[in-house]
CSV table of C-alpha atoms in Angstrom, one decimal:
chain,number,residue,atom,x,y,z
A,176,MET,CA,230.3,-70.2,-15.5
A,177,THR,CA,232.7,-67.8,-13.9
A,178,THR,CA,232.0,-69.2,-10.4
A,179,THR,CA,232.8,-72.7,-11.6
A,180,THR,CA,236.0,-71.6,-13.4
A,181,GLY,CA,237.1,-69.7,-10.3
A,182,LYS,CA,236.4,-72.8,-8.1
A,183,ARG,CA,238.5,-74.9,-10.3
A,184,ARG,CA,241.4,-72.4,-10.4
A,185,ARG,CA,241.4,-72.2,-6.6
A,186,ALA,CA,241.4,-76.0,-6.3
A,187,LEU,CA,244.2,-76.3,-8.8
A,188,ALA,CA,246.3,-73.6,-7.1
A,189,ALA,CA,245.8,-75.4,-3.7
A,190,ALA,CA,246.5,-78.9,-5.2
A,191,PHE,CA,249.7,-78.1,-7.1
A,192,PRO,CA,252.1,-77.3,-4.2
A,193,ARG,CA,251.0,-80.6,-2.5
A,194,THR,CA,252.1,-82.6,-5.5
A,195,ILE,CA,255.5,-81.1,-6.1
A,196,PRO,CA,257.4,-83.9,-4.2
A,197,ILE,CA,255.4,-86.4,-6.3
A,198,LEU,CA,256.4,-84.5,-9.5
A,199,THR,CA,260.0,-85.0,-8.7
A,200,GLY,CA,259.6,-88.7,-7.9
A,201,PHE,CA,257.3,-89.5,-10.8
A,202,LEU,CA,259.5,-87.8,-13.4
A,203,PHE,CA,262.6,-89.8,-12.3
A,204,LEU,CA,260.8,-93.2,-11.9
A,205,GLY,CA,258.6,-92.6,-15.0
A,206,PHE,CA,261.7,-91.8,-17.0
A,207,THR,CA,263.3,-95.0,-15.8
A,208,TYR,CA,260.2,-96.9,-16.8
A,209,GLY,CA,260.3,-95.4,-20.3
A,210,VAL,CA,264.0,-96.2,-20.7
A,211,TYR,CA,263.4,-99.8,-19.5
A,212,MET,CA,260.7,-100.3,-22.1
A,213,ARG,CA,262.9,-99.0,-24.9
A,214,ALA,CA,265.7,-101.3,-23.7
A,215,ALA,CA,263.2,-104.2,-24.0
A,216,GLY,CA,262.6,-103.3,-27.6
A,217,PHE,CA,259.3,-101.3,-27.5
A,218,SER,CA,258.6,-98.1,-29.3
A,219,PHE,CA,258.3,-94.8,-27.3
A,220,TYR,CA,254.5,-94.8,-27.6
A,221,TYR,CA,254.2,-98.0,-25.5
A,222,PRO,CA,255.3,-96.4,-22.2
A,223,MET,CA,253.2,-93.3,-23.1
A,224,LEU,CA,250.0,-95.2,-23.7
A,225,MET,CA,250.5,-97.7,-20.9
A,226,SER,CA,251.2,-95.0,-18.3
A,227,LEU,CA,248.1,-93.1,-19.6
A,228,THR,CA,245.7,-96.1,-19.4
A,229,ILE,CA,247.2,-98.5,-16.7
A,230,PHE,CA,248.6,-95.9,-14.3
A,231,ALA,CA,249.9,-98.5,-11.9
A,232,GLY,CA,253.7,-98.2,-11.6
A,233,SER,CA,254.6,-101.6,-10.2
A,234,MET,CA,252.2,-103.3,-12.7
A,235,GLU,CA,253.6,-101.4,-15.6
A,236,PHE,CA,257.1,-102.6,-14.9
A,237,LEU,CA,255.8,-106.1,-14.6
A,238,THR,CA,253.9,-105.7,-17.8
A,239,VAL,CA,257.1,-105.4,-19.8
A,240,ASN,CA,257.9,-109.1,-19.1
A,241,LEU,CA,254.3,-110.1,-19.5
A,242,LEU,CA,254.3,-108.6,-23.0
A,243,LEU,CA,257.4,-110.6,-23.9
A,244,SER,CA,256.0,-113.9,-22.5
A,245,PRO,CA,253.4,-116.2,-23.9
A,246,PHE,CA,249.9,-114.8,-23.4
A,247,GLN,CA,248.4,-116.2,-20.1
A,248,PRO,CA,245.3,-114.1,-19.2
A,249,LEU,CA,244.5,-115.9,-16.0
A,250,GLN,CA,248.0,-115.5,-14.7
A,251,VAL,CA,248.0,-111.8,-15.6
A,252,LEU,CA,244.6,-111.3,-13.8
A,253,LEU,CA,245.8,-113.0,-10.6
A,254,LEU,CA,249.2,-111.2,-10.7
A,255,THR,CA,247.4,-107.8,-11.2
A,256,LEU,CA,245.0,-108.5,-8.3
A,257,MET,CA,247.9,-109.5,-6.0
A,258,VAL,CA,250.1,-106.5,-6.9
A,259,ASN,CA,247.3,-104.0,-6.5
A,260,ALA,CA,245.3,-105.5,-3.7
A,261,ARG,CA,246.3,-102.7,-1.4
A,262,HIS,CA,244.1,-100.4,-3.4
A,263,LEU,CA,241.0,-102.1,-1.9
A,264,PHE,CA,242.0,-100.7,1.4
A,265,TYR,CA,242.8,-97.3,-0.1
A,266,GLY,CA,239.3,-97.2,-1.6
A,267,LEU,CA,237.7,-98.0,1.7
A,268,ALA,CA,239.6,-95.3,3.4
A,269,MET,CA,238.5,-92.7,0.8
A,270,LEU,CA,234.8,-93.6,0.7
A,271,GLU,CA,233.8,-90.7,3.0
A,272,ARG,CA,236.1,-88.2,1.4
A,273,TYR,CA,234.9,-88.8,-2.1
A,274,GLN,CA,231.2,-88.5,-1.3
A,275,GLY,CA,229.5,-85.9,-3.3
A,276,ALA,CA,232.2,-85.7,-6.0
A,277,GLY,CA,229.7,-86.5,-8.8
A,278,LEU,CA,231.2,-87.8,-12.0
A,279,LYS,CA,234.6,-86.8,-10.9
A,280,LYS,CA,234.5,-89.9,-8.7
A,281,LEU,CA,235.0,-92.1,-11.7
A,282,TYR,CA,238.4,-90.5,-12.5
A,283,LEU,CA,239.3,-90.4,-8.8
A,284,ILE,CA,238.8,-94.2,-8.6
A,285,PHE,CA,240.8,-94.8,-11.7
A,286,GLY,CA,243.6,-92.4,-10.7
A,287,MET,CA,244.1,-93.7,-7.2
A,288,CYS,CA,247.7,-94.6,-6.6
A,289,ASP,CA,249.9,-94.7,-3.5
A,290,GLU,CA,251.1,-91.2,-3.8
A,291,THR,CA,247.7,-89.7,-4.6
A,292,PHE,CA,246.2,-91.6,-1.7
A,293,SER,CA,248.8,-90.2,0.6
A,294,VAL,CA,248.0,-86.6,-0.3
A,295,ASN,CA,244.2,-86.9,-0.6
A,296,CYS,CA,244.0,-88.9,2.6
A,297,THR,CA,245.9,-86.4,4.7
A,298,ALA,CA,245.6,-83.0,3.0
A,299,ALA,CA,243.3,-80.3,4.5
A,300,PRO,CA,242.4,-77.9,1.6
A,301,PRO,CA,241.6,-74.3,2.5
A,302,GLU,CA,238.0,-73.6,3.5
A,303,ASP,CA,237.3,-71.7,0.2
A,304,VAL,CA,238.5,-74.6,-1.9
A,305,ASP,CA,236.0,-77.2,-3.2
A,306,ARG,CA,237.2,-80.6,-1.8
A,307,GLY,CA,236.0,-82.6,-4.8
A,308,TRP,CA,237.9,-80.4,-7.3
A,309,PHE,CA,240.9,-80.4,-5.0
A,310,TYR,CA,241.0,-84.2,-4.9
A,311,PHE,CA,240.5,-84.3,-8.7
A,312,PHE,CA,243.4,-82.0,-9.5
A,313,VAL,CA,245.8,-83.8,-7.1
A,314,THR,CA,244.9,-87.0,-9.0
A,315,LEU,CA,245.1,-85.4,-12.4
A,316,LEU,CA,248.5,-83.7,-11.7
A,317,ASP,CA,250.0,-86.9,-10.4
A,318,HIS,CA,248.7,-88.8,-13.5
A,319,CYS,CA,250.2,-86.2,-15.8
A,320,TYR,CA,253.6,-86.3,-14.0
A,321,TRP,CA,253.8,-90.1,-14.5
A,322,VAL,CA,252.7,-89.9,-18.2
A,323,LEU,CA,255.3,-87.1,-18.8
A,324,GLY,CA,258.1,-89.0,-17.2
A,325,ALA,CA,257.3,-92.3,-19.0
A,326,THR,CA,257.0,-90.5,-22.4
A,327,LEU,CA,260.3,-88.6,-22.0
A,328,GLY,CA,262.0,-91.9,-21.0
A,329,GLY,CA,260.5,-93.6,-24.0
A,330,LEU,CA,261.6,-90.8,-26.3
A,331,PHE,CA,265.2,-90.5,-25.0
A,332,GLY,CA,265.7,-94.1,-23.9
A,333,GLY,CA,266.8,-95.0,-27.4
A,334,VAL,CA,269.7,-92.6,-27.4
A,335,LEU,CA,270.8,-92.6,-23.8
A,336,THR,CA,273.5,-94.9,-22.6
A,337,ILE,CA,273.6,-93.9,-18.9
A,338,SER,CA,272.8,-96.4,-16.1
A,339,THR,CA,269.4,-95.8,-14.4
A,340,GLU,CA,270.1,-98.3,-11.6
A,341,GLY,CA,269.0,-96.9,-8.2
A,342,LEU,CA,266.6,-94.2,-9.5
A,343,ASP,CA,263.6,-96.1,-8.1
A,344,PHE,CA,264.9,-95.2,-4.6
A,345,VAL,CA,263.4,-91.7,-5.3
A,346,MET,CA,259.9,-93.1,-4.4
A,347,THR,CA,261.1,-94.7,-1.2
A,348,ALA,CA,262.7,-91.5,-0.1
A,349,MET,CA,259.4,-89.6,-0.9
A,350,PHE,CA,257.4,-92.0,1.2
A,351,VAL,CA,259.8,-91.5,4.1
A,352,VAL,CA,259.3,-87.7,3.8
A,353,ILE,CA,255.5,-88.2,3.8
A,354,PHE,CA,255.7,-90.4,6.9
A,355,LEU,CA,257.9,-87.9,8.8
A,356,GLU,CA,255.5,-85.1,7.8
A,357,GLN,CA,252.5,-87.0,9.2
A,358,TRP,CA,254.5,-87.9,12.3
A,359,ARG,CA,255.2,-84.2,12.9
A,360,LYS,CA,251.5,-83.3,12.5
A,361,ASP,CA,250.0,-86.2,14.5
A,362,ALA,CA,250.1,-85.6,18.3
A,363,SER,CA,249.6,-89.2,19.4
A,364,HIS,CA,251.6,-91.1,16.7
A,365,ALA,CA,249.5,-94.2,17.5
A,366,SER,CA,248.5,-94.9,13.9
A,367,ALA,CA,252.1,-94.5,12.7
A,368,ILE,CA,253.5,-96.8,15.4
A,369,LEU,CA,250.8,-99.4,14.7
A,370,GLY,CA,251.6,-99.3,11.0
A,371,ALA,CA,255.4,-99.7,11.6
A,372,VAL,CA,255.1,-102.4,14.2
A,373,LEU,CA,252.6,-104.5,12.3
A,374,SER,CA,254.5,-104.1,9.0
A,375,VAL,CA,257.7,-105.3,10.6
A,376,ALA,CA,255.9,-108.2,12.3
A,377,CYS,CA,254.3,-109.3,9.0
A,378,LEU,CA,257.6,-109.0,7.2
A,379,LEU,CA,259.3,-111.3,9.7
A,380,LEU,CA,256.4,-113.8,9.6
A,381,PHE,CA,255.6,-113.9,5.9
A,382,GLY,CA,258.8,-112.7,4.2
A,383,ALA,CA,259.4,-109.8,1.8
A,384,ASP,CA,257.3,-111.4,-1.0
A,385,GLY,CA,254.1,-112.1,1.0
A,386,PHE,CA,253.9,-109.5,3.8
A,387,MET,CA,252.0,-106.7,2.1
A,388,LEU,CA,248.5,-108.0,2.1
A,389,PRO,CA,248.6,-109.5,5.7
A,390,ALA,CA,250.2,-106.2,6.9
A,391,MET,CA,247.4,-104.1,5.3
A,392,LEU,CA,244.7,-106.4,6.8
A,393,ALA,CA,246.3,-106.1,10.3
A,394,ILE,CA,246.7,-102.4,10.0
A,395,LEU,CA,243.1,-101.9,8.8
A,396,GLY,CA,241.7,-104.1,11.7
A,397,SER,CA,243.9,-102.3,14.3
A,398,LEU,CA,242.9,-98.8,13.1
A,399,ILE,CA,239.2,-99.8,13.1
A,400,LEU,CA,239.6,-101.0,16.7
A,401,LEU,CA,241.5,-97.9,17.6
A,402,ARG,CA,238.9,-95.6,16.1
A,403,GLN,CA,236.1,-97.4,18.1
A,404,TRP,CA,238.1,-97.1,21.3
A,405,GLU,CA,238.7,-93.4,20.7
A,406,THR,CA,235.0,-92.8,19.9
A,407,LYS,CA,234.0,-94.6,23.2
A,408,GLU,CA,236.6,-92.5,25.2
A,409,ALA,CA,235.3,-89.3,23.6
A,410,ALA,CA,231.7,-90.2,24.5
A,411,LYS,CA,232.5,-90.6,28.2
């Protein structure tokens, strides 16, 4: 019992510092979401429950309009698949890392978001820290930050009159910081350059509304080929 408790504490202590930038971003953006729902006429518990059960930021913002529109389940299903299709690639990338996580894997799958993927995909926990619990606490902490921000926004959104325009840029800034940190750690920069070039190319070809899925496919295919080439070079 003590061993298990100590293992969890070490994992939590290792995971928390990694999630501090996400804490800042999620509190601001979650607060904005809560205020947005209150401005649309919903009670505070709507953003609280939706952030707890959906946990998909973009889709939660879109759900506000869906709840105010006539019920169209097929449209909602297709829209959700389109908005969150990138998580298919996230899941493929995490298959190896989440092996051996046991029942924790169920929550790891549910709690996968862009920010959690960024940390869990790149972080190297200390040797004395259980990787499964480390991934679990990164996911849990990020989830709690989002729920807390959305709940506070829902509670205070009915009395605040300040403009929240532009607060969503916090998340863009956070991803820029994550990209720069990975650029600093990676010696070759090949994957970063591939991702940037292919994303810009798909943006020019498909436009801002349709470039995400083609870009993810192109990046995934390119990284697979790059990995195969690196493996062959290392075997020589």
